[in-house]
Coordinates of C-alpha atoms in Angstrom, one line a residue:
M2 CA 26.8 -75.0 9.1
F3 CA 26.8 -73.0 12.3
T4 CA 26.7 -73.5 16.1
G5 CA 24.4 -70.8 17.3
I6 CA 27.2 -69.1 19.3
I7 CA 27.0 -65.4 18.3
E8 CA 30.4 -63.8 17.5
T9 CA 29.3 -60.2 17.4
L10 CA 26.5 -57.8 16.6
G11 CA 26.3 -55.9 13.3
V12 CA 24.4 -52.7 12.6
I13 CA 22.3 -52.3 9.5
Q14 CA 23.4 -49.3 7.5
E15 CA 21.3 -49.6 4.4
I16 CA 18.4 -51.7 3.0
K17 CA 18.0 -51.5 -0.7
K18 CA 15.1 -53.2 -2.6
D19 CA 15.8 -54.7 -6.0
K20 CA 12.8 -56.4 -7.5
D21 CA 12.0 -59.3 -5.1
N22 CA 15.4 -59.1 -3.5
V23 CA 16.8 -56.9 -0.7
H24 CA 20.4 -55.9 -0.4
I25 CA 21.5 -55.3 3.2
T26 CA 24.6 -53.4 4.1
I27 CA 26.0 -53.9 7.6
A28 CA 28.8 -52.4 9.7
S29 CA 30.6 -55.0 11.8
A30 CA 33.8 -55.6 13.8
I31 CA 34.4 -58.7 11.7
T32 CA 34.0 -57.1 8.3
K33 CA 37.8 -57.0 7.7
E34 CA 38.0 -60.7 8.3
L35 CA 35.2 -61.5 5.8
K36 CA 35.6 -62.6 2.1
I37 CA 33.2 -62.3 -0.8
D38 CA 31.2 -65.5 -1.2
Q39 CA 31.5 -66.3 2.5
S40 CA 28.4 -67.5 4.4
V41 CA 27.4 -65.5 7.5
A42 CA 24.3 -66.1 9.7
H43 CA 22.4 -62.9 10.3
N44 CA 19.8 -63.4 13.1
G45 CA 20.2 -67.1 12.2
T46 CA 19.6 -66.6 8.4
C47 CA 22.5 -67.8 6.3
M48 CA 23.4 -65.2 3.6
T49 CA 26.4 -64.8 1.3
V50 CA 28.7 -61.8 1.4
I51 CA 28.5 -60.1 -2.0
D52 CA 30.5 -56.9 -1.4
I53 CA 32.9 -55.4 1.1
L54 CA 34.0 -51.8 1.5
D55 CA 36.0 -50.7 4.5
D56 CA 34.0 -51.8 7.6
L57 CA 30.8 -52.4 5.6
Y58 CA 29.7 -55.5 3.8
T59 CA 26.6 -56.4 1.8
V60 CA 24.4 -59.5 1.6
T61 CA 21.4 -60.2 -0.5
A62 CA 18.1 -61.8 0.7
I63 CA 15.9 -63.3 -2.1
G64 CA 12.1 -63.3 -2.0
E65 CA 11.9 -66.8 -0.5
T66 CA 14.2 -65.9 2.3
I67 CA 12.3 -62.7 3.0
K68 CA 9.0 -64.7 3.2
K69 CA 10.3 -67.2 5.8
T70 CA 12.3 -64.8 8.1
N71 CA 11.9 -61.5 9.9
I72 CA 14.0 -59.6 7.4
S73 CA 11.0 -57.6 6.3
C74 CA 10.9 -56.1 9.8
W75 CA 14.5 -55.0 9.7
E76 CA 15.3 -51.2 9.6
T77 CA 18.5 -49.2 9.4
E78 CA 20.3 -48.9 12.8
D79 CA 18.8 -52.3 13.9
S80 CA 21.4 -54.7 15.4
V81 CA 21.7 -58.2 14.1
N82 CA 23.4 -61.3 15.6
L83 CA 26.3 -62.4 13.4
E84 CA 28.0 -65.8 13.2
R85 CA 30.4 -67.0 10.6
A86 CA 30.2 -70.7 9.5
M87 CA 32.0 -73.1 11.8
K88 CA 35.4 -74.6 10.8
L89 CA 35.9 -78.4 10.8
G90 CA 37.8 -79.4 13.9
D91 CA 36.3 -76.6 16.1
R92 CA 34.4 -77.3 19.2
L93 CA 30.7 -77.4 18.8
D94 CA 29.7 -75.1 21.7
G95 CA 26.0 -74.7 20.8
H96 CA 24.2 -77.2 18.6
I97 CA 24.1 -78.0 14.9
V98 CA 22.5 -75.0 13.2
Q99 CA 21.9 -74.9 9.4
G100 CA 21.1 -71.2 9.0
H101 CA 17.9 -72.2 7.4
V102 CA 15.0 -70.4 9.2
D103 CA 11.9 -72.6 9.6
Q104 CA 9.5 -69.9 10.5
I105 CA 8.9 -66.6 12.3
G106 CA 8.1 -66.6 16.0
N107 CA 6.5 -63.9 18.1
C108 CA 7.7 -62.8 21.5
I109 CA 4.8 -62.9 24.0
S110 CA 6.5 -62.5 27.3
V111 CA 9.8 -61.0 28.7
K112 CA 10.4 -61.5 32.5
E113 CA 13.5 -60.5 34.4
T114 CA 14.2 -63.2 37.0
N115 CA 16.7 -61.8 39.5
G116 CA 19.8 -61.7 37.2
S117 CA 18.5 -63.6 34.1
W118 CA 15.7 -63.2 31.7
L119 CA 12.9 -65.6 30.7
Y120 CA 11.5 -65.1 27.2
T121 CA 8.4 -66.9 25.8
F122 CA 7.7 -67.2 22.1
E123 CA 4.8 -68.6 20.2
Y124 CA 4.8 -70.0 16.7
D125 CA 2.4 -71.3 14.1
E126 CA 1.8 -75.0 14.9
A127 CA 0.3 -75.7 11.4
L128 CA 3.9 -75.9 10.1
E129 CA 4.4 -79.0 12.4
N130 CA 7.6 -77.8 14.1
I131 CA 8.1 -79.0 17.6
T132 CA 10.2 -78.2 20.7
I133 CA 10.9 -80.4 23.7
E134 CA 11.9 -79.4 27.2
K135 CA 15.7 -79.4 27.5
G136 CA 15.9 -79.6 23.7
S137 CA 17.7 -77.1 21.4
I138 CA 16.2 -74.2 19.6
T139 CA 17.7 -71.3 17.7
V140 CA 16.2 -67.8 18.2
N141 CA 17.6 -65.1 15.9
G142 CA 20.7 -67.4 15.4
V143 CA 21.3 -68.0 19.1
S144 CA 21.6 -71.6 20.3
L145 CA 19.4 -72.0 23.4
T146 CA 17.9 -74.7 25.6
V147 CA 14.1 -74.9 25.8
V148 CA 13.0 -74.4 29.4
D149 CA 9.3 -74.9 29.0
S150 CA 7.7 -76.5 25.9
R151 CA 4.0 -76.3 25.0
K152 CA 2.0 -77.0 21.9
N153 CA 2.8 -73.8 20.0
K154 CA 5.0 -72.0 22.4
F155 CA 8.2 -72.3 24.4
S156 CA 10.4 -70.4 26.8
V157 CA 14.1 -69.9 27.1
A158 CA 16.3 -68.5 29.9
I159 CA 18.9 -65.9 28.9
I160 CA 22.1 -65.4 31.0
P161 CA 23.5 -61.9 31.4
Y162 CA 26.3 -62.5 28.9
T163 CA 23.9 -63.6 26.1
Y164 CA 21.6 -60.6 27.0
E165 CA 24.5 -58.1 26.6
H166 CA 26.2 -59.6 23.5
T167 CA 23.1 -60.4 21.3
N168 CA 20.0 -58.5 20.2
F169 CA 17.9 -60.2 22.9
K170 CA 18.2 -57.0 24.9
T171 CA 16.0 -55.3 22.2
F172 CA 13.2 -57.8 22.4
K173 CA 9.8 -56.8 23.7
I174 CA 6.3 -58.2 23.5
G175 CA 5.5 -58.4 19.8
T176 CA 9.1 -58.7 18.5
K177 CA 9.3 -61.0 15.5
V178 CA 12.2 -63.5 15.6
N179 CA 13.7 -66.1 13.3
L180 CA 13.2 -69.7 14.6
E181 CA 15.3 -72.7 13.5
F182 CA 14.1 -75.9 15.2
D183 CA 16.4 -78.7 16.1
V184 CA 17.4 -80.6 12.9
I185 CA 17.2 -84.0 14.6
G186 CA 13.7 -83.1 16.0
K187 CA 12.6 -82.1 12.5
Y188 CA 13.5 -85.5 11.1
V189 CA 11.9 -87.4 14.0
S190 CA 8.8 -85.3 13.7
R191 CA 8.6 -85.9 9.9
L192 CA 9.0 -89.7 10.4
Y193 CA 6.1 -89.6 13.0
V194 CA 3.8 -87.5 10.8
N195 CA 4.4 -89.6 7.7
K196 CA 3.5 -93.0 9.4

């Protein structure tokens, strides 16, 4: 379980294909605090640490994870948003995030708005995910509030701190992102669809 509050950025050092799996080695300021078997969200995708060496650690993405996330777009030297699992008793600063990406979204607009940024993303409505204005959404692991919600798109406003401390600053039109929709909204939507 995560909160969507990014701790730090990691930089991809190596991507190694192994059958349907991909082993990803990352350099990070938190590597020395990690343990093998620990869960870490990478752009909102929960993966398990399988190896640690100095300031590098490795995680593995299986075929199913690769299909549902933007991992197939990752390249060496890309930065990824990192968050370790929350501890019981900690404040929940973002919202409840599972680290289970629902689908990939596409950045369709980036606007600087006099000190902040407005990003608009579209997604495949056939998967029946929804957003609501002032509801929660996770984009590449970042907990955000929806500013504008439409049928298959939504916008979020990014403050300077988030812009500087996440990989949002690398987004441009066409950037593929991981989306995790609000878990409560998913249950409500499923109840409504199944009636």
